[in-house]
CSV table of C-alpha atoms in Angstrom, one decimal:
chain,number,residue,atom,x,y,z
A,1,MET,CA,-81.8,222.8,195.2
A,2,PRO,CA,-84.5,223.1,192.5
A,3,TRP,CA,-82.7,221.1,189.9
A,4,SER,CA,-82.1,217.2,189.7
A,5,ALA,CA,-80.5,215.1,187.2
A,6,SER,CA,-80.8,211.3,186.8
A,7,VAL,CA,-79.3,208.5,184.8
A,8,SER,CA,-81.2,205.2,184.6
A,9,ALA,CA,-81.2,201.8,183.1
A,10,GLY,CA,-83.2,198.7,183.1
A,11,LEU,CA,-84.0,195.2,181.7
A,12,SER,CA,-87.1,193.2,180.8
A,13,ALA,CA,-87.4,189.6,180.2
A,14,ARG,CA,-90.6,187.9,178.5
A,15,ASP,CA,-91.3,184.3,179.1
A,16,ALA,CA,-90.2,182.3,176.2
A,17,GLY,CA,-89.4,185.4,174.3
A,18,PRO,CA,-86.7,187.9,173.8
A,19,ASP,CA,-85.3,190.4,176.4
A,20,GLY,CA,-85.4,194.2,176.2
A,21,SER,CA,-83.2,196.9,177.8
A,22,TRP,CA,-83.4,200.6,178.2
A,23,GLN,CA,-81.2,203.6,179.3
A,24,SER,CA,-82.3,207.2,179.9
A,25,LEU,CA,-81.0,210.7,181.1
A,26,ALA,CA,-83.4,213.1,182.7
A,27,LEU,CA,-83.2,216.6,184.0
A,28,SER,CA,-85.9,218.1,186.3
A,29,ARG,CA,-86.8,221.5,187.7
A,30,SER,CA,-89.0,222.0,190.8
A,31,VAL,CA,-91.6,224.8,190.5
A,32,GLY,CA,-93.4,225.4,193.8
A,33,ARG,CA,-95.1,222.1,194.6
A,34,GLY,CA,-94.7,220.9,191.0
A,35,TYR,CA,-92.0,220.0,188.6
A,36,LEU,CA,-91.0,220.1,184.8
A,37,ARG,CA,-88.8,217.3,183.4
A,38,ALA,CA,-87.1,216.7,180.1
A,39,SER,CA,-85.6,213.2,179.3
A,40,VAL,CA,-84.1,211.1,176.4
A,41,MET,CA,-84.4,207.3,176.3
A,42,ARG,CA,-83.1,204.4,174.1
A,43,TYR,CA,-85.0,201.2,174.2
A,44,HIS,CA,-83.8,198.1,172.5
A,45,GLY,CA,-86.3,195.2,172.0
A,46,THR,CA,-87.0,192.4,169.6
A,47,LEU,CA,-90.4,191.2,168.3
A,48,VAL,CA,-90.8,187.7,167.1
A,49,GLN,CA,-93.4,187.0,164.2
A,50,ALA,CA,-93.7,183.6,162.7
A,51,ASP,CA,-90.2,182.5,163.5
A,52,THR,CA,-88.7,185.9,162.3
A,53,ALA,CA,-86.9,188.0,164.8
A,54,LEU,CA,-87.4,191.8,164.3
A,55,PRO,CA,-85.0,193.9,166.5
A,56,SER,CA,-85.7,197.6,167.0
A,57,ASP,CA,-84.1,200.6,168.7
A,58,TYR,CA,-86.4,203.3,169.9
A,59,PHE,CA,-84.9,206.8,170.5
A,60,ILE,CA,-87.4,208.8,172.5
A,61,GLY,CA,-87.5,212.4,173.9
A,62,THR,CA,-90.1,213.2,176.6
A,63,LEU,CA,-91.4,216.4,178.2
A,64,GLY,CA,-93.5,216.0,181.3
A,65,ALA,CA,-95.0,218.0,184.3
A,66,GLY,CA,-96.7,217.1,187.5
A,67,GLY,CA,-96.6,217.6,191.3
A,68,ASN,CA,-98.2,217.0,194.7
A,69,PHE,CA,-101.0,219.4,195.5
A,70,ASP,CA,-102.7,218.7,198.9
A,71,ASN,CA,-101.7,215.0,198.6
A,72,TRP,CA,-103.2,214.8,195.1
A,73,VAL,CA,-100.3,213.7,192.8
A,74,THR,CA,-100.5,214.2,189.1
A,75,ASP,CA,-98.3,213.6,186.0
A,76,GLY,CA,-98.6,214.4,182.3
A,77,TRP,CA,-96.2,213.8,179.6
A,78,VAL,CA,-95.7,213.7,175.7
A,79,SER,CA,-93.1,211.7,173.9
A,80,ILE,CA,-91.8,211.9,170.4
A,81,GLY,CA,-89.1,209.7,168.8
A,82,ARG,CA,-88.2,207.3,166.1
A,83,GLN,CA,-88.1,203.5,165.9
A,84,ARG,CA,-85.0,202.2,163.9
A,85,TYR,CA,-85.4,198.7,162.5
A,86,GLY,CA,-82.5,196.3,162.9
A,87,ARG,CA,-81.5,193.3,160.8
A,88,ILE,CA,-84.1,190.7,160.3
A,89,SER,CA,-83.3,187.0,161.1
A,90,GLN,CA,-84.9,183.8,161.1
A,91,THR,CA,-85.2,182.0,164.5
A,92,GLY,CA,-84.9,178.3,165.3
A,93,THR,CA,-81.7,177.7,163.5
A,94,ASP,CA,-78.1,177.5,164.9
A,95,GLN,CA,-76.7,180.3,162.7
A,96,PRO,CA,-79.7,182.3,161.4
A,97,ALA,CA,-79.2,184.4,158.4
A,98,SER,CA,-80.0,188.1,158.7
A,99,ARG,CA,-80.7,190.8,156.3
A,100,GLU,CA,-81.7,194.5,156.3
A,101,SER,CA,-85.2,195.6,155.6
A,102,THR,CA,-86.0,196.0,152.0
A,103,GLY,CA,-88.6,198.5,152.8
A,104,ALA,CA,-88.6,201.2,155.4
A,105,THR,CA,-85.6,201.4,157.8
A,106,SER,CA,-87.3,203.5,160.6
A,107,SER,CA,-90.7,205.0,161.5
A,108,PRO,CA,-92.0,207.8,163.8
A,109,TYR,CA,-93.2,207.2,167.3
A,110,PHE,CA,-95.6,209.3,169.4
A,111,ALA,CA,-97.1,209.0,172.9
A,112,VAL,CA,-99.0,211.0,175.4
A,113,GLY,CA,-100.3,210.0,178.8
A,114,ALA,CA,-101.3,211.1,182.4
A,115,ASP,CA,-102.1,209.9,185.8
A,116,VAL,CA,-103.6,211.0,189.0
A,117,GLY,CA,-103.4,209.6,192.5
A,118,HIS,CA,-104.1,210.4,196.0
A,119,VAL,CA,-101.5,209.9,199.0
A,120,ILE,CA,-103.3,208.5,202.0
A,121,THR,CA,-101.5,208.6,205.3
A,122,LEU,CA,-102.1,205.4,207.2
A,123,SER,CA,-99.9,206.1,210.1
A,124,PRO,CA,-96.6,207.9,210.7
A,125,GLY,CA,-94.3,206.8,207.9
A,126,TRP,CA,-96.8,204.6,206.2
A,127,TYR,CA,-98.6,205.8,202.9
A,128,ALA,CA,-101.0,204.1,200.5
A,129,THR,CA,-101.5,205.7,197.0
A,130,PRO,CA,-104.2,204.5,194.6
A,131,THR,CA,-103.6,205.9,191.0
A,132,LEU,CA,-105.3,205.8,187.7
A,133,ALA,CA,-103.4,206.2,184.5
A,134,VAL,CA,-104.1,206.4,180.8
A,135,SER,CA,-101.8,206.7,177.8
A,136,TYR,CA,-102.0,206.5,174.0
A,137,ALA,CA,-99.1,205.6,171.7
A,138,HIS,CA,-98.7,205.3,167.9
A,139,GLY,CA,-96.0,203.5,166.2
A,140,GLN,CA,-95.6,201.0,163.4
A,141,LEU,CA,-94.5,197.3,162.9
A,142,LEU,CA,-92.4,196.1,160.1
A,143,ARG,CA,-93.8,193.0,158.4
A,144,PRO,CA,-91.2,191.1,156.6
A,145,ALA,CA,-92.2,190.0,153.0
A,146,PRO,CA,-92.6,186.3,152.2
A,147,GLU,CA,-89.5,184.9,150.7
A,148,ASN,CA,-89.1,185.0,146.8
A,149,SER,CA,-92.4,187.2,146.7
A,150,GLY,CA,-90.5,190.1,145.1
A,151,LEU,CA,-92.3,192.5,147.4
A,152,PRO,CA,-90.5,194.7,149.9
A,153,ASP,CA,-91.1,194.5,153.7
A,154,LEU,CA,-94.1,196.7,154.7
A,155,GLU,CA,-95.4,198.4,157.8
A,156,THR,CA,-98.7,198.3,159.7
A,157,ASP,CA,-100.0,201.1,162.0
A,158,GLU,CA,-100.3,200.1,165.7
A,159,PRO,CA,-102.3,202.9,167.6
A,160,THR,CA,-102.5,201.6,171.4
A,161,TRP,CA,-104.6,202.8,174.3
A,162,THR,CA,-103.4,201.7,177.7
A,163,GLY,CA,-105.1,202.1,181.1
A,164,GLY,CA,-104.3,201.1,184.6
A,165,ALA,CA,-105.3,201.2,188.2
A,166,ASN,CA,-102.5,200.9,190.8
A,167,LEU,CA,-102.2,200.7,194.4
A,168,ARG,CA,-98.8,201.6,196.1
A,169,LEU,CA,-98.0,200.9,199.8
A,170,ASP,CA,-94.8,202.8,201.0
A,171,ARG,CA,-92.8,202.9,204.2
A,172,ALA,CA,-90.6,206.0,204.9
A,173,PHE,CA,-87.7,205.7,207.2
A,174,GLY,CA,-84.4,207.1,208.0
A,175,PRO,CA,-83.3,210.7,208.7
A,176,GLU,CA,-86.0,213.2,207.6
A,177,GLY,CA,-88.1,210.1,206.1
A,178,ARG,CA,-86.0,210.4,202.8
A,179,ASN,CA,-85.9,206.7,202.4
A,180,PHE,CA,-88.7,204.7,201.0
A,181,ILE,CA,-89.5,201.1,200.4
A,182,GLY,CA,-92.8,200.1,198.7
A,183,LEU,CA,-95.0,197.4,197.3
A,184,LEU,CA,-97.1,197.8,194.2
A,185,ALA,CA,-100.2,195.9,192.8
A,186,ALA,CA,-101.8,196.9,189.5
A,187,ARG,CA,-104.5,196.0,186.9
A,188,GLN,CA,-103.5,196.9,183.4
A,189,TRP,CA,-105.4,197.0,180.2
A,190,SER,CA,-104.4,197.6,176.5
A,191,SER,CA,-106.3,197.9,173.3
A,192,ASN,CA,-103.4,196.3,171.4
A,193,GLY,CA,-102.1,193.3,173.4
A,194,VAL,CA,-101.7,191.3,170.4
A,195,SER,CA,-101.4,192.4,166.8
A,196,ALA,CA,-102.3,190.0,163.9
A,197,LEU,CA,-101.6,190.7,160.3
A,198,LEU,CA,-104.7,190.6,158.1
A,199,LEU,CA,-104.6,189.3,154.5
A,200,PRO,CA,-103.4,192.1,152.2
A,201,VAL,CA,-105.9,194.4,150.4
A,202,VAL,CA,-105.1,194.0,146.8
A,203,ASP,CA,-105.7,197.0,144.6
A,204,ASP,CA,-104.9,196.6,140.9
A,205,SER,CA,-104.1,200.4,140.7
A,206,ALA,CA,-101.7,200.3,143.7
A,207,ILE,CA,-98.0,199.7,143.3
A,208,LEU,CA,-97.8,197.8,146.7
A,209,PRO,CA,-100.6,195.9,148.6
A,210,GLU,CA,-101.9,197.6,151.8
A,211,LEU,CA,-101.2,195.8,155.0
A,212,LYS,CA,-103.4,196.2,158.0
A,213,SER,CA,-103.4,194.4,161.4
A,214,ARG,CA,-106.2,193.4,163.7
A,215,HIS,CA,-105.6,194.5,167.4
A,216,TYR,CA,-106.7,192.2,170.2
A,217,PRO,CA,-107.2,193.8,173.6
A,218,ASP,CA,-105.7,192.4,176.7
A,219,SER,CA,-105.7,192.8,180.4
A,220,TRP,CA,-103.3,191.6,183.1
A,221,TYR,CA,-102.1,192.1,186.6
A,222,GLU,CA,-98.8,193.4,188.0
A,223,ALA,CA,-96.9,193.1,191.2
A,224,GLY,CA,-93.7,194.9,192.1
A,225,ALA,CA,-91.5,196.4,194.8
A,226,SER,CA,-89.4,199.6,194.8
A,227,ALA,CA,-87.0,201.3,197.0
A,228,SER,CA,-85.5,204.9,197.1
A,229,LEU,CA,-82.3,205.2,199.3
A,230,SER,CA,-80.5,208.2,200.2
A,231,LEU,CA,-76.8,207.5,199.6
A,232,LEU,CA,-75.3,211.0,200.2
A,233,PRO,CA,-77.0,214.4,201.0
A,234,ARG,CA,-77.3,215.1,197.3
A,235,LEU,CA,-77.4,211.5,195.8
A,236,ASP,CA,-80.2,209.1,195.8
A,237,LEU,CA,-80.6,205.6,194.4
A,238,ASP,CA,-83.9,204.2,193.1
A,239,LEU,CA,-84.6,200.6,192.5
A,240,TYR,CA,-87.7,198.7,191.2
A,241,ALA,CA,-88.8,195.1,190.0
A,242,THR,CA,-92.1,194.2,188.5
A,243,ARG,CA,-93.7,191.0,187.2
A,244,SER,CA,-96.9,190.6,185.1
A,245,PHE,CA,-99.3,187.9,185.3
A,246,GLY,CA,-101.8,186.8,182.6
A,247,MET,CA,-100.4,188.6,179.4
A,248,LYS,CA,-101.5,187.0,176.2
A,249,ALA,CA,-98.1,187.7,174.4
A,250,GLY,CA,-96.1,186.3,177.6
A,251,ASP,CA,-95.6,187.6,181.0
A,252,VAL,CA,-92.7,190.0,181.7
A,253,THR,CA,-90.3,190.4,184.6
A,254,SER,CA,-88.6,193.9,184.6
A,255,ALA,CA,-86.1,195.6,186.8
A,256,GLY,CA,-84.2,199.0,186.9
A,257,LEU,CA,-82.1,201.4,188.8
A,258,SER,CA,-81.7,205.1,188.8
A,259,LEU,CA,-79.1,207.5,190.3
A,260,ARG,CA,-80.4,210.9,191.1
A,261,THR,CA,-78.4,214.0,192.2
A,262,ARG,CA,-79.8,217.5,193.3
A,263,PHE,CA,-78.2,220.9,192.7
């Protein structure tokens, strides 16, 4: 059965911040010891800047490939999509007024990444997998104009490099070892953990001021647990939960599930 399809969903909750959610559909094809995959995802999240809530919906398509080659596992992917800005509202009031953006209503999104790891058999049914990962993403942030300024809402470019070192410990069990439970410990780094708006660059010849942001790097730890359970001969359930520690923008708790069928 070389084909598999999955439907997934998840939630993320930031300490003292807004929650996020995502849903995705994926189709995979096994090719020897490797695979090819295509997926589409919707992510909804809200960014809070200076008591202003900026919700966004991301619609992203991804193509990926990878495999397991003599216990070396590797994955690579590229994503292209669009971020659509929601209604802007003031926080901290019982009934905040909201409005549409007076500038751009959406912006392009692009990302590319890869990881490589090595599966180490500790004993029958026990596996450790150290992994290194790197990715690059480029999007934009909408910056609401000050009230009564007469200016439209403007955007800033937000290029971001991310790197990580992960260690997984998995236990296989059940018929043919098709069920797994695992623990994860990770160290993550980002070139853009916090984005701060700089003073506008005023050019008398320009129609609008140019906005730029300063990107502050961040590093943090993550811990998590996961499970992959065979429900039926062709149906699997995947579960995961993670928690970050030490993020400048507030730690995040995430959880998700996926149903996979093979055909």
